[in-house]
Amino acid sequence: VTDSGEIYDALAPYYREYSAKKSAYLDAVDRFVIENIPAGAKSLLDVGAGDGIRGMDIARRRGIGKVVLSDPSSEMIARCRQLGSDDIWQCAVESLPETTLRFDVILCLWNVLGHLAGRDVRVQALLRIRQLLAPGGAIFFDVNNRHNASGYGLFEVARRKLIDAVAFDERRGDATFNWNVGGRFFPAMGHLFTPAEIKGIVEESGLRIDKSVAVHYTTGKISRSSMRGQLLFMATARHVQGQEPRA
Ligand SMILES: C[S@@+](CC[C@H](N)C(=O)[O-])C[C@H]1O[C@@H](n2cnc3c(N)ncnc32)[C@H](O)[C@@H]1O
């Protein structure tokens, strides 16, 4: 399986076009994020920012002046550099830099977490994100939903839910596929999550889900039923006295 950095380097020149095809979905997610950003937010970190256009736009629409963009792909980072953000970090989410900076808003949009291999790495990533949250800050992330009946059909999702209820194994959510990027085929992998799986890794990372909705991947329609689209979350740091999450 090809490293996702190589795939996103190849996708970068086509990334605007690729995003435009999913605009109903992406715009609905953006509206949810913009409506729920805590009042008075002044700083934003976009993790897995892609070409940075989306994070910069969300920040601008909420009047957030300080923006840091991060992504592991060199070609995506080259595009981020054109946008005049305050800083750029070229890194994967699980290895975000040690810094004293803290952010009011952290974005991790469009299944960035689905690029991480295995539960431990996903928890590690969320722990790093939590450490970078300012007091009262919020993280927004959306992931592909393995229990999405509007994508996979009610019957298939009922079957998956039944099997998951009896013997859950996260590896059932690992998908491998050939991705056609500009006429070149790349062997790729991505992870699809269940709502319960997200709840588990969020809690283990010392976060708390404040809001969750499903967003239809074609129409962008937002629903409370977790079976009607991809999963979109707003989470904040959970403070349990005397019990800090392991770093
Ligand atoms: C579908 S794009 C989404 C980009 C952007 N968040 C947006 O919504 O337009 C996924 C991004 O995740 C990045 N990515 C892949 N693996 C990553 C990792 N381990 N940590 C952070 N970002 C990663 C890719 O380079 C790519 O830019």
JSON list of N, CA, C and O in Angstrom, two decimals, residues 197-224:
[
{"chain": "A", "resi": 197, "resn": "GLU", "atom": "N", "xyz": [-16.96, 3.21, 17.91]},
{"chain": "A", "resi": 197, "resn": "GLU", "atom": "CA", "xyz": [-15.49, 3.23, 17.84]},
{"chain": "A", "resi": 197, "resn": "GLU", "atom": "C", "xyz": [-14.97, 4.64, 18.12]},
{"chain": "A", "resi": 197, "resn": "GLU", "atom": "O", "xyz": [-14.01, 4.84, 18.86]},
{"chain": "A", "resi": 198, "resn": "ILE", "atom": "N", "xyz": [-15.63, 5.63, 17.51]},
{"chain": "A", "resi": 198, "resn": "ILE", "atom": "CA", "xyz": [-15.22, 7.03, 17.74]},
{"chain": "A", "resi": 198, "resn": "ILE", "atom": "C", "xyz": [-15.40, 7.39, 19.21]},
{"chain": "A", "resi": 198, "resn": "ILE", "atom": "O", "xyz": [-14.53, 8.00, 19.83]},
{"chain": "A", "resi": 199, "resn": "LYS", "atom": "N", "xyz": [-16.54, 7.00, 19.76]},
{"chain": "A", "resi": 199, "resn": "LYS", "atom": "CA", "xyz": [-16.80, 7.32, 21.16]},
{"chain": "A", "resi": 199, "resn": "LYS", "atom": "C", "xyz": [-15.66, 6.76, 22.04]},
{"chain": "A", "resi": 199, "resn": "LYS", "atom": "O", "xyz": [-15.14, 7.45, 22.92]},
{"chain": "A", "resi": 200, "resn": "GLY", "atom": "N", "xyz": [-15.25, 5.53, 21.75]},
{"chain": "A", "resi": 200, "resn": "GLY", "atom": "CA", "xyz": [-14.19, 4.89, 22.52]},
{"chain": "A", "resi": 200, "resn": "GLY", "atom": "C", "xyz": [-12.87, 5.64, 22.42]},
{"chain": "A", "resi": 200, "resn": "GLY", "atom": "O", "xyz": [-12.24, 5.93, 23.45]},
{"chain": "A", "resi": 201, "resn": "ILE", "atom": "N", "xyz": [-12.43, 5.99, 21.21]},
{"chain": "A", "resi": 201, "resn": "ILE", "atom": "CA", "xyz": [-11.12, 6.63, 21.10]},
{"chain": "A", "resi": 201, "resn": "ILE", "atom": "C", "xyz": [-11.16, 8.07, 21.60]},
{"chain": "A", "resi": 201, "resn": "ILE", "atom": "O", "xyz": [-10.18, 8.57, 22.13]},
{"chain": "A", "resi": 202, "resn": "VAL", "atom": "N", "xyz": [-12.31, 8.70, 21.46]},
{"chain": "A", "resi": 202, "resn": "VAL", "atom": "CA", "xyz": [-12.45, 10.07, 21.97]},
{"chain": "A", "resi": 202, "resn": "VAL", "atom": "C", "xyz": [-12.31, 10.07, 23.49]},
{"chain": "A", "resi": 202, "resn": "VAL", "atom": "O", "xyz": [-11.58, 10.87, 24.08]},
{"chain": "A", "resi": 203, "resn": "GLU", "atom": "N", "xyz": [-13.00, 9.14, 24.13]},
{"chain": "A", "resi": 203, "resn": "GLU", "atom": "CA", "xyz": [-12.93, 9.08, 25.60]},
{"chain": "A", "resi": 203, "resn": "GLU", "atom": "C", "xyz": [-11.53, 8.74, 26.07]},
{"chain": "A", "resi": 203, "resn": "GLU", "atom": "O", "xyz": [-11.01, 9.33, 27.02]},
{"chain": "A", "resi": 204, "resn": "GLU", "atom": "N", "xyz": [-10.89, 7.80, 25.39]},
{"chain": "A", "resi": 204, "resn": "GLU", "atom": "CA", "xyz": [-9.54, 7.40, 25.81]},
{"chain": "A", "resi": 204, "resn": "GLU", "atom": "C", "xyz": [-8.54, 8.55, 25.64]},
{"chain": "A", "resi": 204, "resn": "GLU", "atom": "O", "xyz": [-7.53, 8.60, 26.33]},
{"chain": "A", "resi": 205, "resn": "SER", "atom": "N", "xyz": [-8.86, 9.48, 24.76]},
{"chain": "A", "resi": 205, "resn": "SER", "atom": "CA", "xyz": [-7.96, 10.61, 24.53]},
{"chain": "A", "resi": 205, "resn": "SER", "atom": "C", "xyz": [-8.25, 11.78, 25.45]},
{"chain": "A", "resi": 205, "resn": "SER", "atom": "O", "xyz": [-7.66, 12.86, 25.28]},
{"chain": "A", "resi": 206, "resn": "GLY", "atom": "N", "xyz": [-9.16, 11.62, 26.38]},
{"chain": "A", "resi": 206, "resn": "GLY", "atom": "CA", "xyz": [-9.45, 12.71, 27.30]},
{"chain": "A", "resi": 206, "resn": "GLY", "atom": "C", "xyz": [-10.30, 13.80, 26.68]},
{"chain": "A", "resi": 206, "resn": "GLY", "atom": "O", "xyz": [-10.28, 14.95, 27.11]},
{"chain": "A", "resi": 207, "resn": "LEU", "atom": "N", "xyz": [-11.04, 13.43, 25.63]},
{"chain": "A", "resi": 207, "resn": "LEU", "atom": "CA", "xyz": [-11.96, 14.38, 25.00]},
{"chain": "A", "resi": 207, "resn": "LEU", "atom": "C", "xyz": [-13.39, 13.97, 25.30]},
{"chain": "A", "resi": 207, "resn": "LEU", "atom": "O", "xyz": [-13.65, 12.85, 25.77]},
{"chain": "A", "resi": 208, "resn": "ARG", "atom": "N", "xyz": [-14.30, 14.88, 25.00]},
{"chain": "A", "resi": 208, "resn": "ARG", "atom": "CA", "xyz": [-15.72, 14.61, 25.19]},
{"chain": "A", "resi": 208, "resn": "ARG", "atom": "C", "xyz": [-16.45, 15.09, 23.94]},
{"chain": "A", "resi": 208, "resn": "ARG", "atom": "O", "xyz": [-16.17, 16.18, 23.44]},
{"chain": "A", "resi": 209, "resn": "ILE", "atom": "N", "xyz": [-17.36, 14.26, 23.43]},
{"chain": "A", "resi": 209, "resn": "ILE", "atom": "CA", "xyz": [-18.13, 14.69, 22.25]},
{"chain": "A", "resi": 209, "resn": "ILE", "atom": "C", "xyz": [-19.24, 15.63, 22.72]},
{"chain": "A", "resi": 209, "resn": "ILE", "atom": "O", "xyz": [-20.06, 15.26, 23.56]},
{"chain": "A", "resi": 210, "resn": "ASP", "atom": "N", "xyz": [-19.24, 16.85, 22.21]},
{"chain": "A", "resi": 210, "resn": "ASP", "atom": "CA", "xyz": [-20.29, 17.81, 22.56]},
{"chain": "A", "resi": 210, "resn": "ASP", "atom": "C", "xyz": [-21.44, 17.76, 21.58]},
{"chain": "A", "resi": 210, "resn": "ASP", "atom": "O", "xyz": [-22.58, 17.96, 21.95]},
{"chain": "A", "resi": 211, "resn": "LYS", "atom": "N", "xyz": [-21.09, 17.56, 20.31]},
{"chain": "A", "resi": 211, "resn": "LYS", "atom": "CA", "xyz": [-22.14, 17.50, 19.29]},
{"chain": "A", "resi": 211, "resn": "LYS", "atom": "C", "xyz": [-21.73, 16.45, 18.27]},
{"chain": "A", "resi": 211, "resn": "LYS", "atom": "O", "xyz": [-20.54, 16.34, 17.95]},
{"chain": "A", "resi": 212, "resn": "SER", "atom": "N", "xyz": [-22.73, 15.72, 17.77]},
{"chain": "A", "resi": 212, "resn": "SER", "atom": "CA", "xyz": [-22.44, 14.80, 16.67]},
{"chain": "A", "resi": 212, "resn": "SER", "atom": "C", "xyz": [-23.65, 14.77, 15.74]},
{"chain": "A", "resi": 212, "resn": "SER", "atom": "O", "xyz": [-24.79, 14.75, 16.21]},
{"chain": "A", "resi": 213, "resn": "VAL", "atom": "N", "xyz": [-23.37, 14.78, 14.45]},
{"chain": "A", "resi": 213, "resn": "VAL", "atom": "CA", "xyz": [-24.42, 14.67, 13.44]},
{"chain": "A", "resi": 213, "resn": "VAL", "atom": "C", "xyz": [-23.89, 13.77, 12.32]},
{"chain": "A", "resi": 213, "resn": "VAL", "atom": "O", "xyz": [-22.70, 13.48, 12.26]},
{"chain": "A", "resi": 214, "resn": "ALA", "atom": "N", "xyz": [-24.83, 13.33, 11.47]},
{"chain": "A", "resi": 214, "resn": "ALA", "atom": "CA", "xyz": [-24.40, 12.64, 10.25]},
{"chain": "A", "resi": 214, "resn": "ALA", "atom": "C", "xyz": [-24.65, 13.60, 9.09]},
{"chain": "A", "resi": 214, "resn": "ALA", "atom": "O", "xyz": [-25.60, 14.38, 9.11]},
{"chain": "A", "resi": 215, "resn": "VAL", "atom": "N", "xyz": [-23.76, 13.54, 8.09]},
{"chain": "A", "resi": 215, "resn": "VAL", "atom": "CA", "xyz": [-23.89, 14.41, 6.92]},
{"chain": "A", "resi": 215, "resn": "VAL", "atom": "C", "xyz": [-23.91, 13.53, 5.68]},
{"chain": "A", "resi": 215, "resn": "VAL", "atom": "O", "xyz": [-22.97, 12.75, 5.45]},
{"chain": "A", "resi": 216, "resn": "HIS", "atom": "N", "xyz": [-25.00, 13.66, 4.91]},
{"chain": "A", "resi": 216, "resn": "HIS", "atom": "CA", "xyz": [-25.15, 12.84, 3.70]},
{"chain": "A", "resi": 216, "resn": "HIS", "atom": "C", "xyz": [-24.02, 13.18, 2.73]},
{"chain": "A", "resi": 216, "resn": "HIS", "atom": "O", "xyz": [-23.79, 14.36, 2.42]},
{"chain": "A", "resi": 217, "resn": "TYR", "atom": "N", "xyz": [-23.34, 12.14, 2.22]},
{"chain": "A", "resi": 217, "resn": "TYR", "atom": "CA", "xyz": [-22.12, 12.39, 1.44]},
{"chain": "A", "resi": 217, "resn": "TYR", "atom": "C", "xyz": [-22.40, 12.96, 0.04]},
{"chain": "A", "resi": 217, "resn": "TYR", "atom": "O", "xyz": [-21.52, 13.55, -0.58]},
{"chain": "A", "resi": 218, "resn": "THR", "atom": "N", "xyz": [-23.65, 12.82, -0.42]},
{"chain": "A", "resi": 218, "resn": "THR", "atom": "CA", "xyz": [-23.99, 13.37, -1.74]},
{"chain": "A", "resi": 218, "resn": "THR", "atom": "C", "xyz": [-24.74, 14.69, -1.63]},
{"chain": "A", "resi": 218, "resn": "THR", "atom": "O", "xyz": [-24.40, 15.66, -2.32]},
{"chain": "A", "resi": 219, "resn": "THR", "atom": "N", "xyz": [-25.72, 14.73, -0.73]},
{"chain": "A", "resi": 219, "resn": "THR", "atom": "CA", "xyz": [-26.57, 15.93, -0.68]},
{"chain": "A", "resi": 219, "resn": "THR", "atom": "C", "xyz": [-26.12, 16.95, 0.37]},
{"chain": "A", "resi": 219, "resn": "THR", "atom": "O", "xyz": [-26.53, 18.11, 0.33]},
{"chain": "A", "resi": 220, "resn": "GLY", "atom": "N", "xyz": [-25.37, 16.51, 1.36]},
{"chain": "A", "resi": 220, "resn": "GLY", "atom": "CA", "xyz": [-24.97, 17.40, 2.46]},
{"chain": "A", "resi": 220, "resn": "GLY", "atom": "C", "xyz": [-26.05, 17.55, 3.52]},
{"chain": "A", "resi": 220, "resn": "GLY", "atom": "O", "xyz": [-25.89, 18.33, 4.46]},
{"chain": "A", "resi": 221, "resn": "LYS", "atom": "N", "xyz": [-27.13, 16.80, 3.38]},
{"chain": "A", "resi": 221, "resn": "LYS", "atom": "CA", "xyz": [-28.21, 16.92, 4.37]},
{"chain": "A", "resi": 221, "resn": "LYS", "atom": "C", "xyz": [-27.71, 16.45, 5.74]},
{"chain": "A", "resi": 221, "resn": "LYS", "atom": "O", "xyz": [-27.12, 15.38, 5.86]},
{"chain": "A", "resi": 222, "resn": "ILE", "atom": "N", "xyz": [-28.00, 17.28, 6.76]},
{"chain": "A", "resi": 222, "resn": "ILE", "atom": "CA", "xyz": [-27.54, 16.95, 8.11]},
{"chain": "A", "resi": 222, "resn": "ILE", "atom": "C", "xyz": [-28.64, 16.22, 8.85]},
{"chain": "A", "resi": 222, "resn": "ILE", "atom": "O", "xyz": [-29.82, 16.59, 8.77]},
{"chain": "A", "resi": 223, "resn": "SER", "atom": "N", "xyz": [-28.26, 15.16, 9.56]},
{"chain": "A", "resi": 223, "resn": "SER", "atom": "CA", "xyz": [-29.25, 14.36, 10.26]},
{"chain": "A", "resi": 223, "resn": "SER", "atom": "C", "xyz": [-28.74, 13.99, 11.66]},
{"chain": "A", "resi": 223, "resn": "SER", "atom": "O", "xyz": [-27.54, 13.87, 11.88]},
{"chain": "A", "resi": 224, "resn": "ARG", "atom": "N", "xyz": [-29.68, 13.81, 12.57]},
{"chain": "A", "resi": 224, "resn": "ARG", "atom": "CA", "xyz": [-29.29, 13.35, 13.92]},
{"chain": "A", "resi": 224, "resn": "ARG", "atom": "C", "xyz": [-29.04, 11.85, 13.95]},
{"chain": "A", "resi": 224, "resn": "ARG", "atom": "O", "xyz": [-28.37, 11.34, 14.84]}
]
